[in-house]
Structures are given as C-alpha cells and as structure tokens.
Backbone as JSON Lines, residues from 0, in Angstrom:
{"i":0,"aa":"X","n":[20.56,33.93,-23.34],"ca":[20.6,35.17,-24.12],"c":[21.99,35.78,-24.14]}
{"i":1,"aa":"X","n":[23.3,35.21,-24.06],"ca":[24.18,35.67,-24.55],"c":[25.21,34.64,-25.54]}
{"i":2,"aa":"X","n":[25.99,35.66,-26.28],"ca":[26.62,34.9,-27.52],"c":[27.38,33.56,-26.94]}
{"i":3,"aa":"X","n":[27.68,33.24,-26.04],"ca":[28.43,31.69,-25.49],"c":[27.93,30.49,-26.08]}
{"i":4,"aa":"X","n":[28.73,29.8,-26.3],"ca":[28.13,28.09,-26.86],"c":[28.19,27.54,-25.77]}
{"i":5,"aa":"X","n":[26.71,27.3,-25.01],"ca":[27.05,26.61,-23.75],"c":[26.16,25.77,-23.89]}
{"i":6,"aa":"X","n":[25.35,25.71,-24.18],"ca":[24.2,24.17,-24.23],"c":[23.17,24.64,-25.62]}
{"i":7,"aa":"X","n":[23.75,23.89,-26.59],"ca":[23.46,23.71,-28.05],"c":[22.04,23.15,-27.64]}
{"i":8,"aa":"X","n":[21.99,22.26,-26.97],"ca":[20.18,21.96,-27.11],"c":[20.08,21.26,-26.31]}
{"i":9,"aa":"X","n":[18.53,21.43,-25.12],"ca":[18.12,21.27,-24.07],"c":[16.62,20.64,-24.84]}
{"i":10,"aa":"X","n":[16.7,19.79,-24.38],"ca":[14.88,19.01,-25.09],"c":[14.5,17.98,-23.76]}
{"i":11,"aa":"X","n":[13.21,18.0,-23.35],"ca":[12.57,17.38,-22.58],"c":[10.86,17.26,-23.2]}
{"i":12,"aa":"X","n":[10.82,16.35,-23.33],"ca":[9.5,15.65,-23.94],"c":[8.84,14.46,-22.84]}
{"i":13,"aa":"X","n":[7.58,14.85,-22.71],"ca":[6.99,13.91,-21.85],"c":[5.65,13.24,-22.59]}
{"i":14,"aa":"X","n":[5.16,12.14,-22.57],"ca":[4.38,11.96,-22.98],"c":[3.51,10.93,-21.51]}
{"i":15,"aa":"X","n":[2.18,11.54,-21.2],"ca":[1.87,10.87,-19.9],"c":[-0.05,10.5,-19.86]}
{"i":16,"aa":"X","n":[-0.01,9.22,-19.64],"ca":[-1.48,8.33,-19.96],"c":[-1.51,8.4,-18.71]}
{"i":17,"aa":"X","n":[-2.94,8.52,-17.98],"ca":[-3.08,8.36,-16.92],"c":[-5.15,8.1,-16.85]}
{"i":18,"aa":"X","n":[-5.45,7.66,-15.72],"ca":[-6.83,7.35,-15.71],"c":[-6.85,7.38,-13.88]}
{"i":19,"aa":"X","n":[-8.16,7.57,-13.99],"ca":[-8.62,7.44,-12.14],"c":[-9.88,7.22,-12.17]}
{"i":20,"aa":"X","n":[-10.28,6.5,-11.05],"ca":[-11.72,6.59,-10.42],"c":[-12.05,6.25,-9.11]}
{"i":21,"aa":"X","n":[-13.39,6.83,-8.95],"ca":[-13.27,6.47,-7.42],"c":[-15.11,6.44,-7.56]}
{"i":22,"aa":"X","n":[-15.44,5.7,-6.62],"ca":[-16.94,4.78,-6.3],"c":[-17.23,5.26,-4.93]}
{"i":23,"aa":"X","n":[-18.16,6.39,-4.69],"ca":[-18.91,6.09,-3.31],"c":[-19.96,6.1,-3.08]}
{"i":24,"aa":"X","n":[-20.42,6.33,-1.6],"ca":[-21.58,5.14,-0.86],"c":[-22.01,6.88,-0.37]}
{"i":25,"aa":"X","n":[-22.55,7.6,-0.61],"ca":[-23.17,8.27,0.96],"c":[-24.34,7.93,1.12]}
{"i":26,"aa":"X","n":[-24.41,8.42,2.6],"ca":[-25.98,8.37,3.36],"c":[-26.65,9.79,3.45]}
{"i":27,"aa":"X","n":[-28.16,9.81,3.74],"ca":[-28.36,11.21,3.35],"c":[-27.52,11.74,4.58]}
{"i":28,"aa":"X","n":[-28.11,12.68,4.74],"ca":[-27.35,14.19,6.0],"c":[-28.49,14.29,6.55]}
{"i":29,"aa":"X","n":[-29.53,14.04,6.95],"ca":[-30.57,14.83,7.13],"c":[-30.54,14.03,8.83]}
{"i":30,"aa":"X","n":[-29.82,13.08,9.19],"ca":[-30.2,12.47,10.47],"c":[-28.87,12.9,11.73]}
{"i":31,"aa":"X","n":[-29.16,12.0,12.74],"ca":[-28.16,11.99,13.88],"c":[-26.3,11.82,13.11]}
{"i":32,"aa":"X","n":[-26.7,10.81,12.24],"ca":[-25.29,10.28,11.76],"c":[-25.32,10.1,10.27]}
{"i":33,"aa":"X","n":[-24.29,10.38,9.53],"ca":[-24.28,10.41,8.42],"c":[-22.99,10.01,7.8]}
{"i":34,"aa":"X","n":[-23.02,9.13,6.52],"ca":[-21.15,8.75,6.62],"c":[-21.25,8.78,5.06]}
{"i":35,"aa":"X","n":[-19.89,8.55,4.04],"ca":[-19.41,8.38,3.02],"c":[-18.29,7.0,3.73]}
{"i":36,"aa":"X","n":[-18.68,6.05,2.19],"ca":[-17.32,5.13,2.17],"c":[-17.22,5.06,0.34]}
{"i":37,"aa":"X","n":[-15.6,4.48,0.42],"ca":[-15.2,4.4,-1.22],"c":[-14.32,4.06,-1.53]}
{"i":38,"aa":"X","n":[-13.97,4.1,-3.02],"ca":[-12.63,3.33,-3.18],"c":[-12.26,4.32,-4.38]}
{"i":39,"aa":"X","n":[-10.82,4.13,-4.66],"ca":[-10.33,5.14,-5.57],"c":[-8.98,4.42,-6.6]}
{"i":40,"aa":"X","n":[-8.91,4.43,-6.84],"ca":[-7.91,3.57,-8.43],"c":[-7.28,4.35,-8.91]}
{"i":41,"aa":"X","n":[-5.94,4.07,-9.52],"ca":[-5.32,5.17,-10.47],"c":[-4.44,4.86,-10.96]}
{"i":42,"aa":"X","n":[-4.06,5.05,-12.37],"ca":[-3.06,4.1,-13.21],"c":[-2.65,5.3,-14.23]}
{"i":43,"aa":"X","n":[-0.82,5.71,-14.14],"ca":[-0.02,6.26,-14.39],"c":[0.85,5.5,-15.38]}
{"i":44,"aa":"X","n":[0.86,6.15,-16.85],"ca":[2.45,5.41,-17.48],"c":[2.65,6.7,-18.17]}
{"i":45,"aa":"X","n":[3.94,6.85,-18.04],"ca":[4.57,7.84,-18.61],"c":[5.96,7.7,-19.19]}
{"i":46,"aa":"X","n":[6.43,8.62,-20.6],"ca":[7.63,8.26,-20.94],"c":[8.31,9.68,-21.11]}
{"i":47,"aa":"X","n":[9.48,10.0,-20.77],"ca":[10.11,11.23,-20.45],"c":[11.64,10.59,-21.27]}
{"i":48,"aa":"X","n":[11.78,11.89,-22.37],"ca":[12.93,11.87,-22.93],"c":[13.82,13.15,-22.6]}
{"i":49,"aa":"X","n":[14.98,12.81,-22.19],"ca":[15.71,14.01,-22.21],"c":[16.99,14.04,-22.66]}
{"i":50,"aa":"X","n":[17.15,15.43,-23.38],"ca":[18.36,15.53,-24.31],"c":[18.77,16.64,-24.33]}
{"i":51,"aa":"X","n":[20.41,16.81,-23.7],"ca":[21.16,17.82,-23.11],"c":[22.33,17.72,-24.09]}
{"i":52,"aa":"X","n":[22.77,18.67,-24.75],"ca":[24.14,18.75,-25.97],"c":[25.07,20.19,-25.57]}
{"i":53,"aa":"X","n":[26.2,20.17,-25.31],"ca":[27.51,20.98,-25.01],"c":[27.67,21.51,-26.03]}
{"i":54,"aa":"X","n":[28.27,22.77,-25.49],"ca":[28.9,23.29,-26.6],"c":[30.51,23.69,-26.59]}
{"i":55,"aa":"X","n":[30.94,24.88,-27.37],"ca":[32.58,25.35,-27.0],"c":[32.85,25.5,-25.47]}
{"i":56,"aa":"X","n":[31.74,26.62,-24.84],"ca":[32.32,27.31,-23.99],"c":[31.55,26.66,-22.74]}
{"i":57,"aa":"X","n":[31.01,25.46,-22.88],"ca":[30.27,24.6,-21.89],"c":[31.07,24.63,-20.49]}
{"i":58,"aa":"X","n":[32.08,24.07,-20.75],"ca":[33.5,23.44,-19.77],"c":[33.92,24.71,-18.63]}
{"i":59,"aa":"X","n":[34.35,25.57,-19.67],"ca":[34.66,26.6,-18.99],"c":[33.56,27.42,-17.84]}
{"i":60,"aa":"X","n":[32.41,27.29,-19.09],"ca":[30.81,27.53,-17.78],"c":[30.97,27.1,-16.44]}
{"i":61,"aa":"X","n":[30.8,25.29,-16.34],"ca":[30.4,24.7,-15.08],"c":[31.86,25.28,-14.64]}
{"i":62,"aa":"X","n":[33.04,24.69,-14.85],"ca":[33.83,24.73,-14.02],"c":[35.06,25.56,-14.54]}
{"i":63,"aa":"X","n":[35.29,26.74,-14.38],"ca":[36.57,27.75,-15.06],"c":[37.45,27.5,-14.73]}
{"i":64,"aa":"X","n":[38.74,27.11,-16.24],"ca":[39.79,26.89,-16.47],"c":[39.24,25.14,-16.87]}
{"i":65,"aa":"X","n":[38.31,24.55,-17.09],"ca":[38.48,23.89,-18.28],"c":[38.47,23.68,-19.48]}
{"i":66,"aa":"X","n":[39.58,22.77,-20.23],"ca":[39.51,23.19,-22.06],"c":[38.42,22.83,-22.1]}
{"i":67,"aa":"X","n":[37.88,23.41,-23.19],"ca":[36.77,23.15,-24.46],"c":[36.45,21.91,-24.67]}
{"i":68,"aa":"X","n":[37.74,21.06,-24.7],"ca":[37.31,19.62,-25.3],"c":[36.63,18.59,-24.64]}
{"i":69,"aa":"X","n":[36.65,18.96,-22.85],"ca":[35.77,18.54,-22.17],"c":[34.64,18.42,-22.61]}
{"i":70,"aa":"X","n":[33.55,19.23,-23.03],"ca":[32.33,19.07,-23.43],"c":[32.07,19.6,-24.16]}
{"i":71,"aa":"X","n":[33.14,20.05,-25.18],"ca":[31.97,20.44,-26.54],"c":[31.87,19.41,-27.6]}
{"i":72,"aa":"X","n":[30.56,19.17,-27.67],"ca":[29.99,18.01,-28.82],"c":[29.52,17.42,-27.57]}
{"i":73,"aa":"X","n":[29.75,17.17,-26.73],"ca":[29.43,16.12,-25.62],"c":[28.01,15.99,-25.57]}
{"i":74,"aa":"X","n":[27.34,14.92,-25.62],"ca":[25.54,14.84,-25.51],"c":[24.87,13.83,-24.48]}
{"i":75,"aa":"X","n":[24.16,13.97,-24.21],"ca":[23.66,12.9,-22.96],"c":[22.09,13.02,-23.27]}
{"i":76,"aa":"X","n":[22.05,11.41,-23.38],"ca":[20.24,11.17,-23.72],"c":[20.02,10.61,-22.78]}
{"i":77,"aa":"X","n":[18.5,10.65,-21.79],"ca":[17.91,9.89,-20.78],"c":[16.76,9.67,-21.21]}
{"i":78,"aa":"X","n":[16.41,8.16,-21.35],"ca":[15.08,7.86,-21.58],"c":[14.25,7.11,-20.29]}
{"i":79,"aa":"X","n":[13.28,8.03,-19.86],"ca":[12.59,7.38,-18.43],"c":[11.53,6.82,-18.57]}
{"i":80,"aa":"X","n":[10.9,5.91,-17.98],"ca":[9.46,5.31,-18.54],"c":[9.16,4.75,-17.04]}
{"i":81,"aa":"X","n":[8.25,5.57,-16.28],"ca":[7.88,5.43,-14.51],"c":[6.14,4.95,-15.14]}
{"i":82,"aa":"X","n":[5.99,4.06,-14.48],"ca":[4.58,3.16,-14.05],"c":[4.22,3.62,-12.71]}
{"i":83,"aa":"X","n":[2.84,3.92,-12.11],"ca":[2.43,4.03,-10.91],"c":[0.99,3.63,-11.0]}
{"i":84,"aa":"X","n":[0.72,2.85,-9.94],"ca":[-0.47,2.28,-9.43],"c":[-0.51,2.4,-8.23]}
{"i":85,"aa":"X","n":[-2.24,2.96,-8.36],"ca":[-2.28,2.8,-6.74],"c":[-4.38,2.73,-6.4]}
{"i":86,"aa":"X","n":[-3.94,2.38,-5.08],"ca":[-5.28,2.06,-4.48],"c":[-5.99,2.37,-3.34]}
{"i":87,"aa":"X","n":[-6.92,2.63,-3.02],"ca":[-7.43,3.34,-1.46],"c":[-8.61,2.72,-1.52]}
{"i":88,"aa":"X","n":[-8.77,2.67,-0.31],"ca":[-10.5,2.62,0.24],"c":[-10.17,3.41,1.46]}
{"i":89,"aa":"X","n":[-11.41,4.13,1.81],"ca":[-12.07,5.53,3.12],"c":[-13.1,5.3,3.45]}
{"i":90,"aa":"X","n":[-13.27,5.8,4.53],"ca":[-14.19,6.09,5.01],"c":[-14.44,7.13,6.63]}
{"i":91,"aa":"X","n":[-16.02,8.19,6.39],"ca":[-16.26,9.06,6.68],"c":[-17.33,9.01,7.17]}
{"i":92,"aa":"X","n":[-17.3,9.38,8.78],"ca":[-18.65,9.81,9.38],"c":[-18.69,10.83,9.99]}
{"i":93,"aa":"X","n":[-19.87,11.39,10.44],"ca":[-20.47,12.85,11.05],"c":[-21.36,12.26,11.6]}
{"i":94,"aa":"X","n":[-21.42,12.51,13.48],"ca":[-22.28,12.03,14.06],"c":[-22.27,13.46,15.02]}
{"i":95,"aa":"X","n":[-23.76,13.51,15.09],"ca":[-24.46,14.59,15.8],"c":[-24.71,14.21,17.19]}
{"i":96,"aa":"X","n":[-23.7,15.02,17.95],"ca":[-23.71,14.47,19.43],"c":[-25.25,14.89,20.42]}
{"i":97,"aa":"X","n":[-25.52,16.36,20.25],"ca":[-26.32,17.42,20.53],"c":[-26.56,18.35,19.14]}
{"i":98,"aa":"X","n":[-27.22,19.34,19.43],"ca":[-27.74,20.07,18.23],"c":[-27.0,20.81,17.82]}
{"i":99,"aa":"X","n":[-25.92,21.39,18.87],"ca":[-24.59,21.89,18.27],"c":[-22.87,21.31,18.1]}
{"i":100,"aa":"X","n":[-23.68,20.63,18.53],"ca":[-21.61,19.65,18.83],"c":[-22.0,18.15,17.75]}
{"i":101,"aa":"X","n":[-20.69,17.91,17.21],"ca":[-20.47,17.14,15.86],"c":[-19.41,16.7,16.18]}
{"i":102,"aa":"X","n":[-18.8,15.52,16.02],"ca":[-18.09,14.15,15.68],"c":[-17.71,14.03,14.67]}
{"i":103,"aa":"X","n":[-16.67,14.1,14.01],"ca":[-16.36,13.57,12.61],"c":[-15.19,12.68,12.47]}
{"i":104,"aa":"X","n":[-15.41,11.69,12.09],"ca":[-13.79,10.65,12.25],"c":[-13.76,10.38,10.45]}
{"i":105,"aa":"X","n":[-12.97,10.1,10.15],"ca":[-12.39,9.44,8.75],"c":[-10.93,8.23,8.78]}
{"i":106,"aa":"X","n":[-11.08,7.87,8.05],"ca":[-10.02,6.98,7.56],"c":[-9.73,6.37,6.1]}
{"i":107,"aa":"X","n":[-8.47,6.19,5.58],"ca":[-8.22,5.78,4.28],"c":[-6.82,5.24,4.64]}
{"i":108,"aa":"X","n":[-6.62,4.07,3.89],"ca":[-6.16,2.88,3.73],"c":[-5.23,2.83,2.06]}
{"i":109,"aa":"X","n":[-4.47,3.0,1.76],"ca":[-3.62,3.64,0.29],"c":[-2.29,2.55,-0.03]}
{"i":110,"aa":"X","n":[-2.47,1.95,-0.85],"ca":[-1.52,1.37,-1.24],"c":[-0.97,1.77,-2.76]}
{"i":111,"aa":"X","n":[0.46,1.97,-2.79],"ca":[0.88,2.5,-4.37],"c":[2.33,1.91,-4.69]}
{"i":112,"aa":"X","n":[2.13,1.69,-6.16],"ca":[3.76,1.09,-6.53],"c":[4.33,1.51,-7.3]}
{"i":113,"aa":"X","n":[5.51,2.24,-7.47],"ca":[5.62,3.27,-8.4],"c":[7.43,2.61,-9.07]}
{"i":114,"aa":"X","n":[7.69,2.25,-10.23],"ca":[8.49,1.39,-10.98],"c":[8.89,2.31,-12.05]}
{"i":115,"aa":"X","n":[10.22,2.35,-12.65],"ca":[10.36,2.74,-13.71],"c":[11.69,2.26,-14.23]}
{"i":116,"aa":"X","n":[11.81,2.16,-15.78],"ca":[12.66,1.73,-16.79],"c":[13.42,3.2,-16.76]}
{"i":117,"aa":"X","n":[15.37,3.03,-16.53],"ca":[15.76,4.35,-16.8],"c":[16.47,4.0,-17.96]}
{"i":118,"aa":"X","n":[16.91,4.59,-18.84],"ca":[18.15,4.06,-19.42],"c":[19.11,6.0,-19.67]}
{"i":119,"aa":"X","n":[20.31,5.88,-19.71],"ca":[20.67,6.85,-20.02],"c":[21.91,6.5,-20.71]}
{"i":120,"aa":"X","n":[22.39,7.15,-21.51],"ca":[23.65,7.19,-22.61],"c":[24.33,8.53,-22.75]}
{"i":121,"aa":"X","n":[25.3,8.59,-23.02],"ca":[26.04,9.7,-23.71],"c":[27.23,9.4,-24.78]}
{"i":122,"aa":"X","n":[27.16,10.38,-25.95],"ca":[28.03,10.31,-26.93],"c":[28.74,11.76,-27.32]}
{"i":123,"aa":"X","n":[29.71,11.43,-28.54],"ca":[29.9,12.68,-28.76],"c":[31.02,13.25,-28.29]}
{"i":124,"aa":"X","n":[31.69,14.82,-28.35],"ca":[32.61,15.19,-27.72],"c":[34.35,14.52,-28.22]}
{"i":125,"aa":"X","n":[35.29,15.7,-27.74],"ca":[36.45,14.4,-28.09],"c":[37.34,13.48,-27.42]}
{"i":126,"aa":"X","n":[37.71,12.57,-28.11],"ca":[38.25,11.5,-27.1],"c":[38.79,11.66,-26.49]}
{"i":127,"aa":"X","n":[38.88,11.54,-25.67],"ca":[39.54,11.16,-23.43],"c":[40.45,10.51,-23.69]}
{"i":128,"aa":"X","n":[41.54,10.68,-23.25],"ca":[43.11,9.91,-23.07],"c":[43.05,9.16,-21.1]}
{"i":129,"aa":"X","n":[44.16,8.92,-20.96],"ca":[43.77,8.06,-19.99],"c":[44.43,9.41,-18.86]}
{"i":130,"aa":"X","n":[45.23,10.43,-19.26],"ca":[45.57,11.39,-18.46],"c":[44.69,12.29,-17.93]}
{"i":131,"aa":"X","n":[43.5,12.23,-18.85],"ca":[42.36,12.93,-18.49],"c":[40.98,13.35,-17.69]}
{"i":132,"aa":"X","n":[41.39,12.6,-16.64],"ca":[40.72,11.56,-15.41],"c":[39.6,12.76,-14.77]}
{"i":133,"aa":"X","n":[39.95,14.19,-14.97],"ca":[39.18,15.16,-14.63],"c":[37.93,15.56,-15.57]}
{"i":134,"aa":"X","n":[38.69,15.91,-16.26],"ca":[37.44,15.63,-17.82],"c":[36.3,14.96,-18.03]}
{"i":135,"aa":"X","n":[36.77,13.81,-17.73],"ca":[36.09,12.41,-17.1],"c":[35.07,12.27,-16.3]}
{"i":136,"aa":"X","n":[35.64,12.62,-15.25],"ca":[34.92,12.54,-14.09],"c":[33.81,14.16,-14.57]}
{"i":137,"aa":"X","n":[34.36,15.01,-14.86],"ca":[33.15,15.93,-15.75],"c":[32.04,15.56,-16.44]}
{"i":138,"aa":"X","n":[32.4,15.01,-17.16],"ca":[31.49,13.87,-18.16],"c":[30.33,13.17,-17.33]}
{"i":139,"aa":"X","n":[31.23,12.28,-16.24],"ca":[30.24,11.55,-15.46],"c":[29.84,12.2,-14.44]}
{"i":140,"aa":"X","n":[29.68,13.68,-14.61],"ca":[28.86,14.11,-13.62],"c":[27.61,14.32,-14.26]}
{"i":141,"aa":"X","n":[27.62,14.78,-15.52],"ca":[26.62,15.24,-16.46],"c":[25.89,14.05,-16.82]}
{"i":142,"aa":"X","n":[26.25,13.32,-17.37],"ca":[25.23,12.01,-17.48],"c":[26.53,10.63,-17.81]}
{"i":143,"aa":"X","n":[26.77,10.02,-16.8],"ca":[27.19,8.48,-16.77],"c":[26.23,7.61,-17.53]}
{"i":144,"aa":"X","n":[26.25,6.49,-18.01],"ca":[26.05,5.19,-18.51],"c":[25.03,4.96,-17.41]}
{"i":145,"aa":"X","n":[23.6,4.94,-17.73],"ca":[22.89,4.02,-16.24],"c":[21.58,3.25,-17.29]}
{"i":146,"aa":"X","n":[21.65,2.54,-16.75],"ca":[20.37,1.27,-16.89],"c":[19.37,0.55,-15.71]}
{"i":147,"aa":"X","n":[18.74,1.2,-15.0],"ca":[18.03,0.8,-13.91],"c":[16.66,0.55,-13.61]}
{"i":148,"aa":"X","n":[16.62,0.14,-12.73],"ca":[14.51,-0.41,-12.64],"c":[14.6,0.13,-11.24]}
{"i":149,"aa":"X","n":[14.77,1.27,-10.95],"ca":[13.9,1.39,-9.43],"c":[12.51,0.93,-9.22]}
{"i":150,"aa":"X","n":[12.05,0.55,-7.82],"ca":[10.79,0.44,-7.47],"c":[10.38,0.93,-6.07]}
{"i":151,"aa":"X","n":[9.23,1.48,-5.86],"ca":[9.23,1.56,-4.54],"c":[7.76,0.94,-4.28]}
{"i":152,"aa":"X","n":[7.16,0.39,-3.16],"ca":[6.38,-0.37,-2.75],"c":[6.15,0.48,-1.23]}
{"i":153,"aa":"X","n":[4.75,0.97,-1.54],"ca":[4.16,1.64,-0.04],"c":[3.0,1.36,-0.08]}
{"i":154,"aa":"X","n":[2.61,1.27,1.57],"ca":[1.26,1.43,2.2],"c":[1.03,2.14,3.24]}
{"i":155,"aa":"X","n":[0.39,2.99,3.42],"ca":[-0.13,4.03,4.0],"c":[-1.58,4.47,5.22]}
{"i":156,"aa":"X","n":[-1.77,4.69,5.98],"ca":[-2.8,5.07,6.85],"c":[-2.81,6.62,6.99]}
{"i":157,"aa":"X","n":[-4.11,6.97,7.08],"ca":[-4.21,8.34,7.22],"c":[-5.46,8.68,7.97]}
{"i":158,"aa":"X","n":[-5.99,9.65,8.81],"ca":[-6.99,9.81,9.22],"c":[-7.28,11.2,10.01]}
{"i":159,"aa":"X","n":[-8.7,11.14,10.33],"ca":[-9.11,12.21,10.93],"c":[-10.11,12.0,12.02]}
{"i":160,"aa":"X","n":[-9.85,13.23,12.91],"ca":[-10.77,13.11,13.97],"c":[-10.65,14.93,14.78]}
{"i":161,"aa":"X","n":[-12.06,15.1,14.48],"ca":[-12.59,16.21,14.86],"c":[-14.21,16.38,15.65]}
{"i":162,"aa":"X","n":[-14.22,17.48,16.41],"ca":[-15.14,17.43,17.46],"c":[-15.67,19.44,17.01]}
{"i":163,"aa":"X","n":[-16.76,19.93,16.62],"ca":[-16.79,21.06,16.57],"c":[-17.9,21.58,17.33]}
{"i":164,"aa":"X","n":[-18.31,22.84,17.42],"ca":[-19.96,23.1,18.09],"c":[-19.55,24.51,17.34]}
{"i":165,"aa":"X","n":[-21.03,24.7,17.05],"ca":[-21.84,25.78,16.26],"c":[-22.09,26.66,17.37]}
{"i":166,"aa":"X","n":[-21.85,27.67,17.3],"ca":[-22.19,28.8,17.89],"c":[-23.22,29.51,17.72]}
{"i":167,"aa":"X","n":[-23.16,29.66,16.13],"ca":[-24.81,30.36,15.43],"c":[-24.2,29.87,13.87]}
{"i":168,"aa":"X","n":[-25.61,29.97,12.98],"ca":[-25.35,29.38,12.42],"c":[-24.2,29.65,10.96]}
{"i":169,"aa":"X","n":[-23.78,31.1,11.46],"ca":[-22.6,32.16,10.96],"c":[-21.34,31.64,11.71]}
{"i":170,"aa":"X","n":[-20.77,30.79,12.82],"ca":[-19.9,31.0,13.58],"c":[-19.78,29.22,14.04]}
{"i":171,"aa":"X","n":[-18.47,28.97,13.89],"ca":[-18.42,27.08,13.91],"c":[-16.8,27.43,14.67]}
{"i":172,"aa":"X","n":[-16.96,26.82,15.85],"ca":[-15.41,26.42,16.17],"c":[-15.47,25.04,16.27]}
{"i":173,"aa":"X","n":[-13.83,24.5,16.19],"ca":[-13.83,23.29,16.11],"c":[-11.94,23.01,16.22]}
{"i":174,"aa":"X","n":[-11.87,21.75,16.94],"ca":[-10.53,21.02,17.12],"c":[-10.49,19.52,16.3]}
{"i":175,"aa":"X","n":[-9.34,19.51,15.75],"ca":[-9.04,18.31,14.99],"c":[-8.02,17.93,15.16]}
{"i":176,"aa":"X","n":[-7.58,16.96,14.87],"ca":[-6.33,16.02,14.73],"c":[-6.48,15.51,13.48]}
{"i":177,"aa":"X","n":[-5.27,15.57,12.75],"ca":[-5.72,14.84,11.11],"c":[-3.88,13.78,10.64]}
{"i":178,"aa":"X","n":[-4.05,13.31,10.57],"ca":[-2.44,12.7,9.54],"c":[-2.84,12.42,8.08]}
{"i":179,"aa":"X","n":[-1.69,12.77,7.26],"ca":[-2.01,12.24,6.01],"c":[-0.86,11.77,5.25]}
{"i":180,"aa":"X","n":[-0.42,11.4,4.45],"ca":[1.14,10.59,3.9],"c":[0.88,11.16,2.36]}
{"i":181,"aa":"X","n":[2.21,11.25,1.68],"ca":[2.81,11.62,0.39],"c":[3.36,10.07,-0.03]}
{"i":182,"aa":"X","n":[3.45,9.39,-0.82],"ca":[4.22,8.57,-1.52],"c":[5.6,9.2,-2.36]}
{"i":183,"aa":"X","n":[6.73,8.84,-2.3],"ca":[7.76,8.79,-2.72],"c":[7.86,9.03,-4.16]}
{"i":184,"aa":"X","n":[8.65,9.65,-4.82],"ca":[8.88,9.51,-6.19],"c":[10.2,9.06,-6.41]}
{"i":185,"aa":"X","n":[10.06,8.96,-7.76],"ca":[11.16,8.96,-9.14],"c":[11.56,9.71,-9.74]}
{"i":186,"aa":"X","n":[12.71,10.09,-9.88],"ca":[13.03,11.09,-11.03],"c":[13.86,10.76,-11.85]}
{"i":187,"aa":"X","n":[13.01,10.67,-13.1],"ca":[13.97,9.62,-13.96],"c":[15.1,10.96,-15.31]}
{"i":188,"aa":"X","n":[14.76,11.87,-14.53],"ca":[15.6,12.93,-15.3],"c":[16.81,13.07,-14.37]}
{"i":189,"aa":"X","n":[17.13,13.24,-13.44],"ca":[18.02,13.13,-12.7],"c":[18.26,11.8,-12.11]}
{"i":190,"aa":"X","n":[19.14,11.37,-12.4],"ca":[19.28,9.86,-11.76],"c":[20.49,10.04,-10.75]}
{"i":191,"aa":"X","n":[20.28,9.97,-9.35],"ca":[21.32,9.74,-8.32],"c":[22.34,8.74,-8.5]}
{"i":192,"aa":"X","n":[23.53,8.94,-8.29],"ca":[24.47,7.83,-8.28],"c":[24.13,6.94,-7.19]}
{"i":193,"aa":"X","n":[24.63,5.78,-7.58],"ca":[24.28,4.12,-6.3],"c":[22.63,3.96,-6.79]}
{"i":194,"aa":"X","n":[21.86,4.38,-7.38],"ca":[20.41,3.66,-7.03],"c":[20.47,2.57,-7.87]}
C-alpha cells in the first residue's frame, strides 16, 4: 500500500490431488480386553507455480544504495511438482486389569516417500556486465537457475503406553508414555542452495 514499484507481481498457484484411506478391525468393548488394528494409505501430487516480478524501486528495497537496474524487470518463475506416498499399519489395545485400573498399549509402523520435480528460471531485467558481480549475486539470491529431484525416504515407529484407574466414574487419572514422528518436507517454493 504505498506508491513504490517494488514487486509488480507476486502469483502463487497450487493445484493439489490427494486421496486417503484407512481399514479397521475393532473388537467390541464390552469385555476384559478390547483392541483396534489397521492400515492407512495416502497419495499426494501436487503442482505449485510461483511467480515473483521487480520493479524500479525493488533494489533499493532489499538492499539501499542499489541502482534500479538490478531488478527492475527482473522475474523469477518456480515450477514445483512434490509426490508423497505413504503407508501405516497400528495397532491398539485396552486391557482391563481390575475394575478400575486399564492398560492401554498402541503401536504404528509408517513408511513415506516424498519426491519432487523443481525447476526454476529467471528472465528479464537489464543486462549484467561482467563488473557487476554484486547485482549478480542479487539476482542469485532471488531466484538462481535450479533443476532438481529431491527425495526423501522414511520409516518411522511410534507408540503408546498408558496405565490409568477411575476414581468415580466423573474422575480418571492416568500416566502415559507416548512417541510419535513428523516426516520431513519439501519446499519447492524456496529452494535452498547445494540441495
């Protein structure tokens, strides 16, 4: 919201297919022991465009006391396209020790692979002399030339284990121990230098 030419046009478009399911087993509740087991699926493709364009007073923005010609016209397109798959099987029991004290253990088993096509370009702006090495290096901070396939490949364990007793049937204390794991991403809008 003020009169400066600093970024002529900012566009990010995502377009993202995705599906899941998951299959389980329970047993009733009504006894000593009671469990859930299952499996869970999930399939991610997505394509992310992004398009960043300079203007006059761009240069001077990021970094004051540079000319104009650094980045005005300057444009940088990133086209990302990340794949993820992934897979689990769990499983869950509740075993009734006494009429107030409960057992509950779980476990899940997660495997996921998460891949993506980057490509990025930039055009535009005016031509760079070879004295201009700052400029430059401006340029390639904003978006460098990249073409890459990251991948990452994980498998995972997670689980639980808890012990509680009922007090009344308003009032439940209880101790647990639980772990659980995040899988890694991509960010195919920002691309780190070296990957």
């Amino acid at each position: 919201f003020t009169p400066l030419d600093i970024q002529r046009q900012l566009h990010f478009e995502v377009s993202d297919e995705q599906v899941s399911t998951e299959l389980r087993l329970a047993s009733a509740t009504n006894g000593r022991f009671d469990y859930q087991l299952g499996a869970f699926l999930f399939a991610q493709d997505l394509t992310s465009e992004f398009v960043a364009s300079y203007g006059a007073h761009a240069a001077d923005f990021l970094q004051p006391g540079l000319p104009a010609r650094a980045l005005d016209g300057f444009e940088v397109r990133t086209l990302g396209e990340p794949e993820t798959r992934s897979a689990a099987v769990f499983g869950h029991g509740n075993w009734k020790l006494a009429e107030r004290v409960s057992l509950s253990a779980g476990l899940r088993w997660t495997t996921e692979r998460k891949e993506a096509e980057i490509r990025r370009a930039s055009s535009g702006g005016a031509a760079l002399g070879a004295s201009d090495a700052t400029l430059r290096a401006v340029r390639e901070r904003l978006g460098s030339a990249v073409n890459v396939g990251p991948r990452l490949d994980e498998d995972f364990t997670s689980g639980l284990l808890a012990l509680s007793y009922r007090f009344s049937p308003d009032w439940l204390a209880y101790a647990s121990a639980s772990r659980g794991a995040k899988s890694g991403g991509i960010n195919v809008a920002i691309v780190p230098n070296g990957i």
